[in-house]
Amino acid sequence: MSKVLGILGGGQLGLMMIMESRKLGVKFLVHDEDPEAPALGVADGKFVGDSWRELIDKSDVVTFEFEHVNLNAVNLAESFGKLRPGSLTIWLKQDKIREKSFLRDHGFPVPRFMIVNSPEEVDKAVNQLGRVVFKEPQGAYDGKGQYYVMGEGDLGKVPRRFPLLAEEFVDIYKEVSVVLVRSSDGDVLTYPVTENYHYNGILLYSIAPAEVDEEVAGRVKEIAVRLADTLNHVGVLTVEFFVTRSGEVLINEFAPRVHNSGHWTLIGAAVSQFENHVRAVLDLPLGSTELQRPSGIVNMLGVPYNEEVIRRVLAVPGTSVWWYGKAKVRPRRKMGHVNIVANNVDELRKRTNEVLSIVYGNDIGRYVSPWNLT
Ligand code: ADP
């Protein structure tokens, strides 16, 4: 009998998990409150509204594609012993203060931070940390809910809603991430380190392998594996890092799931992050995470479907397109992405720039506007 995997959340990550792993003979059930969620369109069973109990009932294993999922569903799946990975990571990810405190308390390198509970403590944080990024602990993602204080004049931007996480502003040299997969026996395979480029706080494009020193690449991988072990994680885990100009590496955040910065593995790695996540949570042997060729992705953010654009993108050698089929376009919304492979990193960067200019022209700010202007 085919195994039945239930996915909480029906976004593009669930869509790609299903399309990449259906070949294994697995059946997929999807729950999302929104009946138009992309993964519902390719699921073997669709569960909308509050029908998640039924999904849990009918699944052998339940996983999630996004950490902001219904907590009642997570707790019920866990009480039946079906949830993979466990709920600890979801609990940590619901609050940036919780996540950062956990990392620091377990000895992981993170930017210096303070928890701020009053207007006086806002001033204190600026006095102690210098340049500060204030972050709302809950409901923030893709750069939302962040306030940069680079000088006295910026203090007025900080909302008087507490608590806030006050983090030192890091002089970032590069942003990189490690995507890894861990089995329930504790075996871990890491993908090559990925280099990530953001625009207005959201991932715009990624390149793998990252152009960083071997020693830095080794260090971030070692830290990511240690975190996966500490969390006793099962499935894919992604750890995002800042590499500073002085060569320090700091964890920015982690995602207990497949991740946008791992989309290059769809055509760039022997086995993709999506298939490896499914293999791990179903106790199947893990697949090779080796890089086949230098690979990258360009996110299509806030752009409407346009066949002419897709034609021009596909005419660039080494590209393929994933369009997620979302019902509505909004500025910054992840509508699709382009996979790119090349024979070397220089060629990859050239192709990536070509794709960026086809997708956005000279007008990226129109599609990827800052949060406060959307
Ligand atoms: P989100 O959870 O909304 O994605 P992050 O905390 O990951 O937010 O931050 C998004 C981006 O903002 C980062 O990738 C980085 O470019 C920038 N950023 C976040 N924190 C800092 C910091 N302490 N110093 C400098 N830049 C930062």
GROMACS .gro file of C-alpha atoms in nm, residues 26-287:
model
  262
   26VAL     CA    1   0.347   0.834  -0.225
   27LYS     CA    2  -0.007   0.974  -0.194
   28PHE     CA    3  -0.038   1.334  -0.082
   29LEU     CA    4  -0.312   1.505   0.116
   30VAL     CA    5  -0.303   1.883   0.157
   31HIS     CA    6  -0.474   2.116   0.401
   32ASP     CA    7  -0.505   2.491   0.351
   33GLU     CA    8  -0.768   2.736   0.468
   34ASP     CA    9  -0.758   2.899   0.123
   35PRO     CA   10  -0.929   2.679  -0.140
   36GLU     CA   11  -0.715   2.844  -0.412
   37ALA     CA   12  -0.378   2.746  -0.255
   38PRO     CA   13  -0.144   2.607  -0.528
   39ALA     CA   14  -0.067   2.265  -0.375
   40LEU     CA   15  -0.436   2.177  -0.349
   41GLY     CA   16  -0.446   2.164  -0.729
   42VAL     CA   17  -0.200   1.871  -0.740
   43ALA     CA   18  -0.302   1.689  -0.420
   44ASP     CA   19  -0.458   1.340  -0.409
   45GLY     CA   20  -0.689   1.467  -0.135
   46LYS     CA   21  -0.785   1.830  -0.066
   47PHE     CA   22  -0.882   1.955   0.280
   48VAL     CA   23  -0.992   2.315   0.318
   49GLY     CA   24  -1.139   2.529   0.597
   50ASP     CA   25  -1.114   2.351   0.930
   51SER     CA   26  -1.107   1.995   0.791
   52TRP     CA   27  -0.750   1.929   0.909
   53ARG     CA   28  -0.867   1.661   1.158
   54GLU     CA   29  -0.973   1.445   0.868
   55LEU     CA   30  -0.636   1.494   0.694
   56ILE     CA   31  -0.452   1.386   1.010
   57ASP     CA   32  -0.676   1.086   1.044
   58LYS     CA   33  -0.613   0.969   0.688
   59SER     CA   34  -0.235   1.031   0.684
   60ASP     CA   35   0.043   0.792   0.789
   61VAL     CA   36   0.276   1.088   0.846
   62VAL     CA   37   0.198   1.461   0.870
   63THR     CA   38   0.448   1.730   0.776
   64PHE     CA   39   0.424   2.105   0.708
   65GLU     CA   40   0.549   2.336   0.436
   66PHE     CA   41   0.530   2.657   0.637
   67GLU     CA   42   0.578   2.714   1.010
   68HIS     CA   43   0.282   2.947   1.058
   69VAL     CA   44   0.030   2.663   1.048
   70ASN     CA   45  -0.266   2.587   1.269
   71LEU     CA   46  -0.126   2.493   1.611
   72ASN     CA   47  -0.425   2.273   1.698
   73ALA     CA   48  -0.352   2.067   1.388
   74VAL     CA   49   0.017   2.042   1.478
   75ASN     CA   50  -0.061   1.933   1.833
   76LEU     CA   51  -0.318   1.675   1.726
   77ALA     CA   52  -0.084   1.523   1.465
   78GLU     CA   53   0.191   1.506   1.727
   79SER     CA   54  -0.035   1.343   1.984
   80PHE     CA   55  -0.092   1.059   1.734
   81GLY     CA   56   0.286   1.030   1.681
   82LYS     CA   57   0.246   1.134   1.316
   83LEU     CA   58   0.415   1.476   1.306
   84ARG     CA   59   0.756   1.512   1.138
   85PRO     CA   60   0.953   1.720   1.218
   86GLY     CA   61   0.827   1.770   1.576
   87SER     CA   62   0.648   2.075   1.713
   88LEU     CA   63   0.951   2.223   1.896
   89THR     CA   64   1.071   2.402   1.585
   90ILE     CA   65   0.723   2.540   1.512
   91TRP     CA   66   0.701   2.673   1.865
   92LEU     CA   67   1.043   2.836   1.831
   93LYS     CA   68   0.955   2.987   1.491
   94GLN     CA   69   0.638   3.152   1.614
   95ASP     CA   70   0.839   3.417   1.792
   96LYS     CA   71   1.172   3.568   1.691
   97ILE     CA   72   1.262   3.637   2.056
   98ARG     CA   73   1.211   3.270   2.140
   99GLU     CA   74   1.413   3.159   1.836
  100LYS     CA   75   1.710   3.392   1.902
  101SER     CA   76   1.714   3.314   2.276
  102PHE     CA   77   1.715   2.939   2.207
  103LEU     CA   78   2.005   2.975   1.965
  104ARG     CA   79   2.209   3.192   2.203
  105ASP     CA   80   2.134   2.972   2.505
  106HIS     CA   81   2.252   2.664   2.315
  107GLY     CA   82   2.581   2.828   2.222
  108PHE     CA   83   2.510   2.914   1.857
  109PRO     CA   84   2.660   3.236   1.717
  110VAL     CA   85   2.392   3.505   1.665
  111PRO     CA   86   2.407   3.886   1.636
  112ARG     CA   87   2.406   4.062   1.976
  113PHE     CA   88   2.046   4.132   2.076
  114MET     CA   89   1.826   4.266   2.355
  115ILE     CA   90   1.460   4.225   2.435
  116VAL     CA   91   1.293   4.565   2.454
  117ASN     CA   92   0.980   4.625   2.661
  118SER     CA   93   0.943   5.003   2.687
  119PRO     CA   94   1.035   5.331   2.509
  120GLU     CA   95   1.323   5.375   2.760
  121GLU     CA   96   1.460   5.037   2.661
  122VAL     CA   97   1.452   5.140   2.294
  123ASP     CA   98   1.699   5.418   2.383
  124LYS     CA   99   1.902   5.179   2.598
  125ALA     CA  100   1.930   4.932   2.310
  126VAL     CA  101   2.060   5.206   2.078
  127ASN     CA  102   2.310   5.317   2.344
  128GLN     CA  103   2.440   4.965   2.395
  129LEU     CA  104   2.422   4.819   2.041
  130GLY     CA  105   2.483   5.126   1.823
  131ARG     CA  106   2.308   5.073   1.493
  132VAL     CA  107   2.004   4.856   1.560
  133VAL     CA  108   1.746   4.656   1.365
  134PHE     CA  109   1.424   4.642   1.568
  135LYS     CA  110   1.210   4.342   1.478
  136GLU     CA  111   0.853   4.258   1.564
  137PRO     CA  112   0.872   3.911   1.716
  138GLN     CA  113   0.552   3.771   1.568
  139GLY     CA  114   0.382   3.761   1.229
  140ALA     CA  115   0.686   3.904   1.047
  141TYR     CA  116   0.839   3.740   0.742
  142ASP     CA  117   1.031   3.832   0.425
  143GLY     CA  118   1.160   4.150   0.586
  144LYS     CA  119   0.823   4.269   0.720
  145GLY     CA  120   0.811   4.428   1.066
  146GLN     CA  121   1.174   4.547   1.067
  147TYR     CA  122   1.286   4.899   1.159
  148TYR     CA  123   1.643   5.014   1.099
  149VAL     CA  124   1.790   5.271   1.336
  150MET     CA  125   2.116   5.387   1.181
  151GLY     CA  126   2.121   5.720   1.365
  152GLU     CA  127   1.920   5.929   1.616
  153GLY     CA  128   1.693   6.055   1.339
  154ASP     CA  129   1.554   5.705   1.280
  155LEU     CA  130   1.429   5.654   1.636
  156GLY     CA  131   1.084   5.786   1.551
  157LYS     CA  132   1.031   5.495   1.310
  158VAL     CA  133   1.034   5.236   1.589
  159PRO     CA  134   0.677   5.137   1.682
  160ARG     CA  135   0.576   5.167   2.047
  161ARG     CA  136   0.446   4.811   2.052
  162PHE     CA  137   0.631   4.576   2.286
  163PRO     CA  138   0.811   4.346   2.319
  164LEU     CA  139   1.049   4.406   2.030
  165LEU     CA  140   1.369   4.225   1.941
  166ALA     CA  141   1.657   4.474   1.916
  167GLU     CA  142   1.944   4.330   1.715
  168GLU     CA  143   2.280   4.489   1.637
  169PHE     CA  144   2.298   4.595   1.272
  170VAL     CA  145   2.546   4.353   1.116
  171ASP     CA  146   2.791   4.477   0.855
  172ILE     CA  147   2.713   4.192   0.616
  173TYR     CA  148   2.970   4.075   0.361
  174LYS     CA  149   2.754   3.792   0.228
  175GLU     CA  150   2.432   3.614   0.317
  176VAL     CA  151   2.451   3.238   0.279
  177SER     CA  152   2.236   2.943   0.377
  178VAL     CA  153   2.282   2.575   0.442
  179VAL     CA  154   2.004   2.338   0.342
  180LEU     CA  155   2.041   1.993   0.496
  181VAL     CA  156   1.836   1.680   0.541
  182ARG     CA  157   1.838   1.464   0.855
  183SER     CA  158   1.691   1.116   0.896
  184SER     CA  159   1.521   0.984   1.209
  185ASP     CA  160   1.841   0.781   1.274
  186GLY     CA  161   2.039   1.105   1.288
  187ASP     CA  162   2.214   1.073   0.949
  188VAL     CA  163   2.270   1.417   0.796
  189LEU     CA  164   2.352   1.525   0.441
  190THR     CA  165   2.418   1.891   0.360
  191TYR     CA  166   2.375   2.058   0.021
  192PRO     CA  167   2.655   2.288  -0.094
  193VAL     CA  168   2.634   2.634   0.067
  194THR     CA  169   2.407   2.878  -0.117
  195GLU     CA  170   2.468   3.252  -0.158
  196ASN     CA  171   2.157   3.468  -0.127
  197TYR     CA  172   2.074   3.817  -0.254
  198HIS     CA  173   1.783   4.014  -0.111
  199TYR     CA  174   1.593   4.314  -0.243
  200ASN     CA  175   1.389   4.522   0.002
  201GLY     CA  176   1.419   4.240   0.258
  202ILE     CA  177   1.304   3.953   0.035
  203LEU     CA  178   1.509   3.686  -0.144
  204LEU     CA  179   1.559   3.789  -0.507
  205TYR     CA  180   1.814   3.537  -0.632
  206SER     CA  181   2.050   3.263  -0.513
  207ILE     CA  182   2.371   3.108  -0.642
  208ALA     CA  183   2.527   2.771  -0.552
  209PRO     CA  184   2.797   2.697  -0.466
  210ALA     CA  185   2.847   3.017  -0.264
  211GLU     CA  186   3.168   3.203  -0.341
  212VAL     CA  187   3.311   3.195   0.012
  213ASP     CA  188   3.631   3.048   0.158
  214GLU     CA  189   3.635   2.672   0.204
  215GLU     CA  190   3.693   2.733   0.572
  216VAL     CA  191   3.381   2.955   0.600
  217ALA     CA  192   3.175   2.699   0.407
  218GLY     CA  193   3.294   2.425   0.643
  219ARG     CA  194   3.212   2.633   0.949
  220VAL     CA  195   2.854   2.717   0.847
  221LYS     CA  196   2.788   2.355   0.757
  222GLU     CA  197   2.923   2.235   1.090
  223ILE     CA  198   2.700   2.484   1.277
  224ALA     CA  199   2.393   2.386   1.073
  225VAL     CA  200   2.448   2.015   1.142
  226ARG     CA  201   2.495   2.087   1.513
  227LEU     CA  202   2.164   2.278   1.514
  228ALA     CA  203   1.983   1.990   1.338
  229ASP     CA  204   2.120   1.751   1.602
  230THR     CA  205   2.026   1.986   1.888
  231LEU     CA  206   1.669   2.007   1.755
  232ASN     CA  207   1.663   1.631   1.687
  233HIS     CA  208   1.525   1.739   1.351
  234VAL     CA  209   1.377   1.500   1.094
  235GLY     CA  210   1.344   1.626   0.736
  236VAL     CA  211   1.493   1.930   0.565
  237LEU     CA  212   1.628   2.214   0.779
  238THR     CA  213   1.759   2.543   0.642
  239VAL     CA  214   1.991   2.771   0.834
  240GLU     CA  215   2.049   3.130   0.715
  241PHE     CA  216   2.377   3.300   0.801
  242PHE     CA  217   2.539   3.642   0.784
  243VAL     CA  218   2.908   3.631   0.693
  244THR     CA  219   3.063   3.953   0.828
  245ARG     CA  220   3.348   4.149   0.678
  246SER     CA  221   3.574   4.018   0.954
  247GLY     CA  222   3.495   3.656   0.858
  248GLU     CA  223   3.262   3.587   1.149
  249VAL     CA  224   2.953   3.375   1.080
  250LEU     CA  225   2.626   3.445   1.262
  251ILE     CA  226   2.295   3.263   1.236
  252ASN     CA  227   2.021   3.499   1.118
  253GLU     CA  228   1.740   3.247   1.142
  254PHE     CA  229   1.646   2.891   1.059
  255ALA     CA  230   1.353   2.734   0.877
  256PRO     CA  231   1.245   2.383   0.982
  257ARG     CA  232   1.148   2.298   0.624
  258VAL     CA  233   1.228   2.319   0.256
  259HIS     CA  234   1.331   2.671   0.169
  260ASN     CA  235   1.338   2.920  -0.116
  261SER     CA  236   1.720   2.926  -0.109
  262GLY     CA  237   1.715   2.550  -0.182
  263HIS     CA  238   1.504   2.571  -0.498
  264TRP     CA  239   1.819   2.541  -0.709
  265THR     CA  240   1.835   2.175  -0.601
  266LEU     CA  241   1.540   2.104  -0.834
  267ILE     CA  242   1.777   2.078  -1.129
  268GLY     CA  243   2.116   2.148  -0.971
  269ALA     CA  244   2.147   1.859  -0.725
  270ALA     CA  245   2.131   1.484  -0.763
  271VAL     CA  246   1.817   1.468  -0.544
  272SER     CA  247   1.617   1.785  -0.468
  273GLN     CA  248   1.543   1.923  -0.121
  274PHE     CA  249   1.174   1.843  -0.181
  275GLU     CA  250   1.226   1.474  -0.253
  276ASN     CA  251   1.479   1.444   0.030
  277HIS     CA  252   1.235   1.596   0.278
  278VAL     CA  253   0.970   1.342   0.177
  279ARG     CA  254   1.225   1.059   0.195
  280ALA     CA  255   1.336   1.165   0.543
  281VAL     CA  256   0.991   1.199   0.696
  282LEU     CA  257   0.882   0.864   0.547
  283ASP     CA  258   1.200   0.685   0.666
  284LEU     CA  259   1.325   0.615   0.313
  285PRO     CA  260   1.702   0.628   0.248
  286LEU     CA  261   1.826   0.984   0.185
  287GLY     CA  262   1.938   1.080  -0.166
   0.00000   0.00000   0.00000
